[in-house]
mmCIF file of C-alpha atoms and ligand atoms in Angstrom:
data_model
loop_
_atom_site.group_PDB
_atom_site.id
_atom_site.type_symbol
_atom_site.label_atom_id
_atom_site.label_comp_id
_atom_site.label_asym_id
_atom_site.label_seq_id
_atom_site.Cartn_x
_atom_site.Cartn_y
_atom_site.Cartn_z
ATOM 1 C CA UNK A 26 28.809 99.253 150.288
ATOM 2 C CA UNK A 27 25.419 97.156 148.833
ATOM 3 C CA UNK A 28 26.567 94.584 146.984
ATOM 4 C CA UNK A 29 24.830 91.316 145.354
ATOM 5 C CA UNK A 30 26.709 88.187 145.602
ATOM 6 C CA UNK A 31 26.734 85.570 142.447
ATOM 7 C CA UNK A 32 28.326 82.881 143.084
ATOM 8 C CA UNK A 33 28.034 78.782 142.129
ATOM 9 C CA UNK A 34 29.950 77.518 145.640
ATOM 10 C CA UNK A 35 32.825 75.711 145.496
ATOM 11 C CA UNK A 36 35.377 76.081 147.929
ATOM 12 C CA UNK A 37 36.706 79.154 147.423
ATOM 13 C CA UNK A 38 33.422 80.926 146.479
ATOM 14 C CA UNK A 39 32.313 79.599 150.134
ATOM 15 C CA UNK A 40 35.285 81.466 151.880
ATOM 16 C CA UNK A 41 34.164 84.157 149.583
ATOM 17 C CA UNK A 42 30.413 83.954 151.331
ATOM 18 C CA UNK A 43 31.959 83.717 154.306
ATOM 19 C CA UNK A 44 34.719 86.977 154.077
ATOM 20 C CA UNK A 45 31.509 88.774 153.107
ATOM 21 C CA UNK A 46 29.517 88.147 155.729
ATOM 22 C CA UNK A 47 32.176 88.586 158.144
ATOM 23 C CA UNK A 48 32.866 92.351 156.796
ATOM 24 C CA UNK A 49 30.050 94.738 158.337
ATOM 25 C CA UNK A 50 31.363 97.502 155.753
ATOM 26 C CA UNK A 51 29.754 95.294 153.179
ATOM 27 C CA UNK A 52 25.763 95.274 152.765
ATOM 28 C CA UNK A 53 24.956 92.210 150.906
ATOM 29 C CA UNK A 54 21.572 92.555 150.065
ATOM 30 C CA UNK A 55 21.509 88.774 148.694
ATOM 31 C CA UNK A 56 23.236 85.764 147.534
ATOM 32 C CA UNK A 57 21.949 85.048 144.121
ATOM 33 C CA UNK A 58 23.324 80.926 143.008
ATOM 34 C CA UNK A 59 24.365 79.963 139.067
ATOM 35 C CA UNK A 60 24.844 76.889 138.226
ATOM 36 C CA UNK A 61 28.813 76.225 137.528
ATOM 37 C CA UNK A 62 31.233 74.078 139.253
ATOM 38 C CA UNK A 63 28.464 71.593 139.743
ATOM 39 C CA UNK A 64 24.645 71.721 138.997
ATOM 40 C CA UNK A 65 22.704 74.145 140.080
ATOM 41 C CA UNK A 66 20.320 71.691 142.353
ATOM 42 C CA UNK A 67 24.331 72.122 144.207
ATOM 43 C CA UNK A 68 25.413 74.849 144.324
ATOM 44 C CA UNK A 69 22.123 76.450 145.662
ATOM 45 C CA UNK A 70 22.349 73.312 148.617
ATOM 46 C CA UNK A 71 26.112 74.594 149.018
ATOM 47 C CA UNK A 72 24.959 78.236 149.149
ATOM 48 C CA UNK A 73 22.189 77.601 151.787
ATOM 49 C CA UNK A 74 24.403 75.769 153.747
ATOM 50 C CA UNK A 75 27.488 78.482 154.333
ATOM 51 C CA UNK A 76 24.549 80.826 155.142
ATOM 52 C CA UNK A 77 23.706 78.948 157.730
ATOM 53 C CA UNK A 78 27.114 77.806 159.095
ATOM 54 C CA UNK A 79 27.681 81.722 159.343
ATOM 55 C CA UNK A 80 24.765 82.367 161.214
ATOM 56 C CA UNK A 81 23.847 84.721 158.247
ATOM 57 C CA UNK A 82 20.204 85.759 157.439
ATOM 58 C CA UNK A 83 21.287 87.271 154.071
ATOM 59 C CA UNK A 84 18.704 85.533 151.306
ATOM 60 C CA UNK A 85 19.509 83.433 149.218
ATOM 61 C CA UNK A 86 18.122 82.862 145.258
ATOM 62 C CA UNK A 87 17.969 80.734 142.773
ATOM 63 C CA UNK A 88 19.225 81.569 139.457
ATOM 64 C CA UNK A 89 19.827 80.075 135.917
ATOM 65 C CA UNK A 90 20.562 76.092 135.415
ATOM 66 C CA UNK A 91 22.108 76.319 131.979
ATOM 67 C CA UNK A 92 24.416 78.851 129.973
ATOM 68 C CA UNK A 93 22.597 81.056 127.273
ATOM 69 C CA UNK A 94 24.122 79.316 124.184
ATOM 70 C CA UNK A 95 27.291 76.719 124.818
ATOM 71 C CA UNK A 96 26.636 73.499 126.739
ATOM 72 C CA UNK A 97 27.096 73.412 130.200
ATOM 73 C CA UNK A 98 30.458 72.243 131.685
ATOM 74 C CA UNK A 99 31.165 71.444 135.532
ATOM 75 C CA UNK A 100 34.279 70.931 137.709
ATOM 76 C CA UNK A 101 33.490 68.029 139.842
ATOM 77 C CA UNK A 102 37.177 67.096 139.561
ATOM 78 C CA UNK A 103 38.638 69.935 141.483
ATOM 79 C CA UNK A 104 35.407 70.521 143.854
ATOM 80 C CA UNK A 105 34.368 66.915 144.544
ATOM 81 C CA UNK A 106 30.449 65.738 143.372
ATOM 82 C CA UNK A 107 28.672 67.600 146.136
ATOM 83 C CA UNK A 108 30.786 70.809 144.645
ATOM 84 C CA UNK A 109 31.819 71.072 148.629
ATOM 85 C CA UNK A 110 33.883 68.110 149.096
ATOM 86 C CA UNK A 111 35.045 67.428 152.035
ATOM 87 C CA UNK A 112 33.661 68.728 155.946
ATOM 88 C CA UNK A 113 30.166 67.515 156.244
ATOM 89 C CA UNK A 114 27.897 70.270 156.976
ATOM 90 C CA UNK A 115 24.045 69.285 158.098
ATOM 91 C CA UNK A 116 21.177 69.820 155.544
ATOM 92 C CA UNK A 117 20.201 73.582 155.347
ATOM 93 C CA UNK A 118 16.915 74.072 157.559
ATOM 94 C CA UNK A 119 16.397 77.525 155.622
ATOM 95 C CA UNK A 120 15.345 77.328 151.627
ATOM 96 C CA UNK A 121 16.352 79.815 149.054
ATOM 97 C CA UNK A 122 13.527 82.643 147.889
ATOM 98 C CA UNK A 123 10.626 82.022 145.584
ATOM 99 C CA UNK A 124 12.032 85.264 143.910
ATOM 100 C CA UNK A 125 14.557 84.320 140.876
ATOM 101 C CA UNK A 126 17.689 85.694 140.737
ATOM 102 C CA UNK A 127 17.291 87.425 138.164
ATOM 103 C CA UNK A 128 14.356 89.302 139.171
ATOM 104 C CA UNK A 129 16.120 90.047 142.528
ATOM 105 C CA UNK A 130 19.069 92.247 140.589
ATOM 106 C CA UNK A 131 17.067 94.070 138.434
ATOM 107 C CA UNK A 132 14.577 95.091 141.342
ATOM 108 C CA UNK A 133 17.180 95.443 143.175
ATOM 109 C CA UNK A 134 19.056 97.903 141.030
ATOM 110 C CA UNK A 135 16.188 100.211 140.374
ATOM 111 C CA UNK A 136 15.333 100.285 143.685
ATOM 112 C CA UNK A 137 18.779 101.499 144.458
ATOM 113 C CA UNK A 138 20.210 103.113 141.624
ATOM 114 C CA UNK A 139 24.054 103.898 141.344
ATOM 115 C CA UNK A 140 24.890 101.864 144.586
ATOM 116 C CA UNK A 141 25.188 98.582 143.837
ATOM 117 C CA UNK A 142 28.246 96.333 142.840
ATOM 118 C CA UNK A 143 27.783 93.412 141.283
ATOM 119 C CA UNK A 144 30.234 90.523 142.355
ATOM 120 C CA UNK A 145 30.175 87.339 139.857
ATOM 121 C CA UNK A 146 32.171 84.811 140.967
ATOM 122 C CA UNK A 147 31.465 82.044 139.147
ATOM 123 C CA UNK A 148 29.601 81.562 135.182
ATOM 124 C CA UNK A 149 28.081 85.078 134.121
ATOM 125 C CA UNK A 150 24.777 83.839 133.128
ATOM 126 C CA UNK A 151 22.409 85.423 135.700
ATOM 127 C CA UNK A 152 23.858 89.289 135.379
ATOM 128 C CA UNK A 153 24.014 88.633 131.314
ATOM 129 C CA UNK A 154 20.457 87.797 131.387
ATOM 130 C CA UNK A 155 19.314 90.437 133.961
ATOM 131 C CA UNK A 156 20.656 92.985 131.867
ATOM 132 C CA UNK A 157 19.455 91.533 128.659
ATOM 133 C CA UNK A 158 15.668 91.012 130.536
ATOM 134 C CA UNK A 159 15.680 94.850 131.685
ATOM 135 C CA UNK A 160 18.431 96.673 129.728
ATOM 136 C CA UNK A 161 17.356 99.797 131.520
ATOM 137 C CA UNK A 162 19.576 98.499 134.801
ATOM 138 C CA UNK A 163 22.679 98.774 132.578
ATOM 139 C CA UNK A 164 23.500 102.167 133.307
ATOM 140 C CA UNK A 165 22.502 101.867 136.952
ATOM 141 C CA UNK A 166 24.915 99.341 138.086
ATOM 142 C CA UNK A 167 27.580 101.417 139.965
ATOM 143 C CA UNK A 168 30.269 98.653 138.924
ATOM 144 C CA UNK A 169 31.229 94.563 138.624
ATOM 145 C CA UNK A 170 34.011 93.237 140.573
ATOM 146 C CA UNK A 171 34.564 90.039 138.824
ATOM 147 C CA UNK A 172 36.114 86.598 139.135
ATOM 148 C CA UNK A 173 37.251 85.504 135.390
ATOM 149 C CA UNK A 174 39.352 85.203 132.996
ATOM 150 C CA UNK A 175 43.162 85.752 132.491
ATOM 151 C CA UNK A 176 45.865 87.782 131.191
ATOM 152 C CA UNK A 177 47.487 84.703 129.991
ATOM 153 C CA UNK A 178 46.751 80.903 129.629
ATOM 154 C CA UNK A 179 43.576 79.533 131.040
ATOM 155 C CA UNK A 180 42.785 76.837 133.317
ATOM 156 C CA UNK A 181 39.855 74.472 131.985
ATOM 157 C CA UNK A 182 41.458 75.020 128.606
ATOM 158 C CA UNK A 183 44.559 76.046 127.572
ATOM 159 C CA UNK A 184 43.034 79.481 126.711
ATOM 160 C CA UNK A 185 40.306 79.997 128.748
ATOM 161 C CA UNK A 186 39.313 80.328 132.279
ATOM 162 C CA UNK A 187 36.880 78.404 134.172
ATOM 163 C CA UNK A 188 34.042 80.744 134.695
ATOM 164 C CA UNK A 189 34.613 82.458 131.342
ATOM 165 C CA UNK A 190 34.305 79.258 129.602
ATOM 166 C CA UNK A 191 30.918 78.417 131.366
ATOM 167 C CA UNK A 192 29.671 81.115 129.205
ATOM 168 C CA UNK A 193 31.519 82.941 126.838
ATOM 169 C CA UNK A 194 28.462 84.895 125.808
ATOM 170 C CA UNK A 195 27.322 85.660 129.129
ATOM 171 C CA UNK A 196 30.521 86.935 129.914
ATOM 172 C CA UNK A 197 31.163 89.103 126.670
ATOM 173 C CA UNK A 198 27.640 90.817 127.374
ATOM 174 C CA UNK A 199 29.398 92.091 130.758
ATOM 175 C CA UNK A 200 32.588 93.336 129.190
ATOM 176 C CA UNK A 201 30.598 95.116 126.522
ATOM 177 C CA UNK A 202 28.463 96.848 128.666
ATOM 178 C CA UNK A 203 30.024 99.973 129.804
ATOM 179 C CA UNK A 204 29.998 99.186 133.280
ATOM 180 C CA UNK A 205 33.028 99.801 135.372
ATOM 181 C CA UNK A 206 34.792 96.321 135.487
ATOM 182 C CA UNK A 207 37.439 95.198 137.756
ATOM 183 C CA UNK A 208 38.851 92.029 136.527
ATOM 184 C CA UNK A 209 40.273 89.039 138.693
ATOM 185 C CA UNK A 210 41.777 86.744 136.314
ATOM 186 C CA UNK A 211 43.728 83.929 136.978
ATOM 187 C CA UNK A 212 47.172 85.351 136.723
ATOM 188 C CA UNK A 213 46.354 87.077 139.562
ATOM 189 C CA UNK A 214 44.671 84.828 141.825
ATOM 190 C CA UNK A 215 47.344 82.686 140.935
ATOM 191 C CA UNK A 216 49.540 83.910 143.255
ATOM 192 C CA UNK A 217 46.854 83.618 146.442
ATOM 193 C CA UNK A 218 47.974 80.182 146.883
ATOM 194 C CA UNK A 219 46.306 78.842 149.983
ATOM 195 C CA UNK A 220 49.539 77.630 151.599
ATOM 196 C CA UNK A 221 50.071 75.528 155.092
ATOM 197 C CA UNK A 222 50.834 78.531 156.616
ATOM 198 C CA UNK A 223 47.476 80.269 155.858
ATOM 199 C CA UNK A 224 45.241 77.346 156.401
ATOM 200 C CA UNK A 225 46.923 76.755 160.164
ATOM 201 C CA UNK A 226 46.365 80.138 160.913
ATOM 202 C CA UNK A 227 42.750 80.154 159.491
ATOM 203 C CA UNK A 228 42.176 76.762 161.934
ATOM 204 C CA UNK A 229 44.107 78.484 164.343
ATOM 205 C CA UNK A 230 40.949 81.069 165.267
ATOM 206 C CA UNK A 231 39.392 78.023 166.725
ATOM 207 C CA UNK A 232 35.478 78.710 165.499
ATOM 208 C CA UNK A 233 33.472 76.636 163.781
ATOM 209 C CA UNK A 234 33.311 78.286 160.799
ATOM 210 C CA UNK A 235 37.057 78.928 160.682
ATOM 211 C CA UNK A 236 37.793 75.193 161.087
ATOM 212 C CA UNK A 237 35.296 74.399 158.355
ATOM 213 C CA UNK A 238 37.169 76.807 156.145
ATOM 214 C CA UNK A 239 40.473 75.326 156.700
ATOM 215 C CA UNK A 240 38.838 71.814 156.517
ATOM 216 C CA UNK A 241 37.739 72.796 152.815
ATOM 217 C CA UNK A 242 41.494 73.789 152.177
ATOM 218 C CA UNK A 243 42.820 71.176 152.963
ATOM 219 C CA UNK A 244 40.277 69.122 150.611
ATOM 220 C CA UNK A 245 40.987 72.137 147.601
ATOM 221 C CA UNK A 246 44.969 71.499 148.175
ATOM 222 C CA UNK A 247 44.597 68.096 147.058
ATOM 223 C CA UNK A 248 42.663 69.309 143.769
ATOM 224 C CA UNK A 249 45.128 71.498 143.283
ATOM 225 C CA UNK A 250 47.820 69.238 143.926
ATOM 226 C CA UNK A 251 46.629 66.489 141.623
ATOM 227 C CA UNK A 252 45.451 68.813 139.088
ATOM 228 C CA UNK A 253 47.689 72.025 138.634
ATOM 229 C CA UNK A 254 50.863 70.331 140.644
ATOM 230 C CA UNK A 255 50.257 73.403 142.763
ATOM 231 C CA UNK A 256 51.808 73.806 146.287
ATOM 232 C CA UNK A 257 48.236 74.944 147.267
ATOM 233 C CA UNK A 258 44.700 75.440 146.269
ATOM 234 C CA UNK A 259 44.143 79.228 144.759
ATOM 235 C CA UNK A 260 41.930 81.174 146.653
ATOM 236 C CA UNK A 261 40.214 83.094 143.350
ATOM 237 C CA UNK A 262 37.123 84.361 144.504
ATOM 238 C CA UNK A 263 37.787 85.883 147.686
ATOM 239 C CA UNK A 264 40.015 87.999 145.617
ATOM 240 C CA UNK A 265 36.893 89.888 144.281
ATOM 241 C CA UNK A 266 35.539 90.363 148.545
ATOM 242 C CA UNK A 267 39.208 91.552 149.145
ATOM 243 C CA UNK A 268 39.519 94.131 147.125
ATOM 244 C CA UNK A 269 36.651 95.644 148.135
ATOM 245 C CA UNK A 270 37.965 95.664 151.952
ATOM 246 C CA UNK A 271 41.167 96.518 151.194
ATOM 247 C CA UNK A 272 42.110 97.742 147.308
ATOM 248 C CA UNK A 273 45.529 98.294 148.319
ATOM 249 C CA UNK A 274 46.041 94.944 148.480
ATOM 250 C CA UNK A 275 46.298 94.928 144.706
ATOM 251 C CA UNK A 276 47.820 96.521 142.170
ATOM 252 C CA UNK A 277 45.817 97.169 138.694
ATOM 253 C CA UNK A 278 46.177 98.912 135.546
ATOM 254 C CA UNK A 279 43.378 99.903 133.013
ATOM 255 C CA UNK A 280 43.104 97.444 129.886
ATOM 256 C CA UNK A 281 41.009 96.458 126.806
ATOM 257 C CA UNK A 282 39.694 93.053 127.250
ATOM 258 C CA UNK A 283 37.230 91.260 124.246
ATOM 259 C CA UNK A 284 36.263 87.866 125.315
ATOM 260 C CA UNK A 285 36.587 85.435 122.265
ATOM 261 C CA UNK A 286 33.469 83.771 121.563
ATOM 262 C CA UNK A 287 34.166 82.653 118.725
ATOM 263 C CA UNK A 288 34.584 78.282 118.052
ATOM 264 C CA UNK A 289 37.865 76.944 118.382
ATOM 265 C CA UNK A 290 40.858 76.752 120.394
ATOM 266 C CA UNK A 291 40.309 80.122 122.123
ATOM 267 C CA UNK A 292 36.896 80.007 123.013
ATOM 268 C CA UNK A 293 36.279 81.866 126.316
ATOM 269 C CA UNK A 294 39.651 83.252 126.296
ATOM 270 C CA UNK A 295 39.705 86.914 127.754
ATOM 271 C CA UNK A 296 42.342 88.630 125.572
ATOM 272 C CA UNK A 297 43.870 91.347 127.292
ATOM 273 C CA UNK A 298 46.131 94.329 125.939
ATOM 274 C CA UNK A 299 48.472 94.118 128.404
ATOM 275 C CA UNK A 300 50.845 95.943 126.421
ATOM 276 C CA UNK A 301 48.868 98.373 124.806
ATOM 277 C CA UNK A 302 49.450 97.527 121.479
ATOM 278 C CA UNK A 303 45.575 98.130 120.394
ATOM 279 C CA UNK A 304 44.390 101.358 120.079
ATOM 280 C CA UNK A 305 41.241 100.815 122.110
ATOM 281 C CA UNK A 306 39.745 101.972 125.053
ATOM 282 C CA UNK A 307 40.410 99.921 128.247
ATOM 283 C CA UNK A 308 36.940 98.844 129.542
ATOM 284 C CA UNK A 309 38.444 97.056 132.492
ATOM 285 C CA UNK A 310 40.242 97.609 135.508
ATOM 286 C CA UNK A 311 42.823 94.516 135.519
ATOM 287 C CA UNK A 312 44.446 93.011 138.579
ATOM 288 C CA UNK A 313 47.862 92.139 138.204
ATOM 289 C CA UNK A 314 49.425 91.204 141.625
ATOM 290 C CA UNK A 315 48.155 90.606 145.290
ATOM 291 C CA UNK A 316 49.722 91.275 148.389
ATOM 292 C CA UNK A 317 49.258 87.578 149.421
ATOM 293 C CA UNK A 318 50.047 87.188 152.795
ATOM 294 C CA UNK A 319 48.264 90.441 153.857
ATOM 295 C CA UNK A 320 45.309 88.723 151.812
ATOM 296 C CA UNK A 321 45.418 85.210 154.015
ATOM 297 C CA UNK A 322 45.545 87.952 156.995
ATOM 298 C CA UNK A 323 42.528 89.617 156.254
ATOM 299 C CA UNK A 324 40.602 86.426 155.527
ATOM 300 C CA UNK A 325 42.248 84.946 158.424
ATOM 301 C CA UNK A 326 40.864 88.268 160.786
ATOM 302 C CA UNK A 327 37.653 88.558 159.692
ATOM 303 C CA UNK A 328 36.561 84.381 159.766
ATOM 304 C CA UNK A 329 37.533 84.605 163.257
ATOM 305 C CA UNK A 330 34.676 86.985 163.783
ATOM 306 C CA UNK A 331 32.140 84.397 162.335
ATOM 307 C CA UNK A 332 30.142 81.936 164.592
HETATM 308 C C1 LIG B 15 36.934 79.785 139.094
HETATM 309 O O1 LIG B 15 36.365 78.521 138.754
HETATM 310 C C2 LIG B 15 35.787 77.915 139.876
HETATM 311 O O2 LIG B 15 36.125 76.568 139.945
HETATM 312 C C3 LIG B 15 36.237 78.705 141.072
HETATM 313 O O3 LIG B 15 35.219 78.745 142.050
HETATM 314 C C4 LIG B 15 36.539 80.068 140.523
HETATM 315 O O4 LIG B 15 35.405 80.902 140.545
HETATM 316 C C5 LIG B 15 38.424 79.726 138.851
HETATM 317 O O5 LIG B 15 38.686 79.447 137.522
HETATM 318 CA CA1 LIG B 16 33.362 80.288 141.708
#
């Protein structure tokens, strides 16, 4: 399956680079970096250096700094200043592409039209724009498997989720689009608590990279721990790599989500029909629950594979 890869790394988007790579049933044509838990001058650093810890050749690209409208926010306090807190990895020797990002997915979807799914897993700004840039791509995106929102309360506010709440607009441009979504909100990836259990097997496998992972667990749990009162850090974004491996793990239902961009208290809040009670079309396919130890198995399975 070709995929593209948006991501702003962060712990858990870096397993999600890493349960990618690992997986030779997905082609990911490239990595393309937003800005979002930290600056983007990070998380493209972060990016390059999971590339390289995997041994991966996949390219990497720059994308946008800044959301199209709100002002930027950042999440320093659950990912540390570097945005990777914790194992230090040396200095990437490979550099990201002159290419933007944004170029990158829209030649990349008329070069292969109907066959790629999008994966954002962190602030929607790049695909928003893309789309915006060279609307004709709209209809030629075979889906987006996405990392945001919620069913219910949010985590940066008390309404909205993180990634959502980067960019409201950016996000609402995605929903609207007509695109086959499939939604991984937070009451879902909620329940993929990294637990002591999963990290010791994930150190277990006895690679580099799988010690590294575990390594920026254990650094997560504390975040998680300090922040949520969590019993361990949620693996969100791997959710999105998952379910492309293995959809059974889930189980989803069809809803009608509108992301509120309007001011106020619900700003970047995905509201979601969860009972049905609109008469509107669902335009998303929303996960509800994970099979979460057959999740930390599959991660656990395919790191091991990794350098
Ligand atoms: C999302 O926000 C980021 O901090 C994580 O990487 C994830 O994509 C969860 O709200
Ligand atoms: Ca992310």
């Amino acid at each position: 399956m070709k995929m593209i890869l948006d991501c702003d790394p962060g712990h858990d988007d870096a397993i999600a680079m890493m349960l990618a790579f690992a997986s030779p049933e997905l082609e990911v044509l490239g990595v393309t970096v937003s800005y979002g838990n930290v600056g983007l001058e990070n998380t493209l650093r972060n990016a390059l250096k999971i590339r390289e810890l995997c041994g991966s050749d996949v390219p990497v690209f720059a994308g946008v700094p800044q959301p199209l409208v709100s002002t930027r926010i950042s999440a320093e306090f659950v990912h540390g200043r570097s945005g990777l807190d914790g194992p230090v990895l040396p200095e990437p020797i490979r550099g990201a592409e002159s290419t933007r990002a944004i170029d990158f997915i829209i030649d990349s979807i008329l070069a292969h039209p109907r066959e790629i799914t999008l994966c954002p897993i962190g602030p929607m700004t790049n695909l928003a724009m893309a789309m915006r840039l060279e609307p004709k791509i709209v209809p030629l995106i075979k889906q987006i498997v996405l990392m945001g929102g919620s069913t219910g309360l949010g985590n940066w506010s008390p309404a909205a989720e993180f990634n959502i709440l980067c960019d409201p607009h950016a996000a609402k441009i995605l929903f609207e689009s007509g695109v086959p979504i499939t939604m991984f909100g937070l009451n879902v990836t909620h329940q993929a608590l990294a637990l002591p259990q999963h990290i010791a097997a994930i150190r277990g496998n006895g690679n580099k990279t799988s010690v590294v992972a575990a390594e920026l667990l254990e650094f997560f749990k504390l975040s998680y721990q300090k922040r949520y009162g969590y019993a361990g850090p949620a693996l969100h974004d791997p959710c999105v790599i998952a379910y492309l491996l293995k959809p059974d793990l889930f189980k989803l239902e069809k809803l009608n989500v509108v992301v509120d961009d309007s001011s106020g208290a619900s700003f970047g809040r995905t509201v979601v029909d969860v009972y049905h009670v609109l008469d509107k079309p669902a335009n998303a396919n929303v996960a509800l629950e994970v099979d979460a130890d057959g999740f930390f198995a599959l991660i656990a399975e395919r790191l091991a594979t990794l350098p």
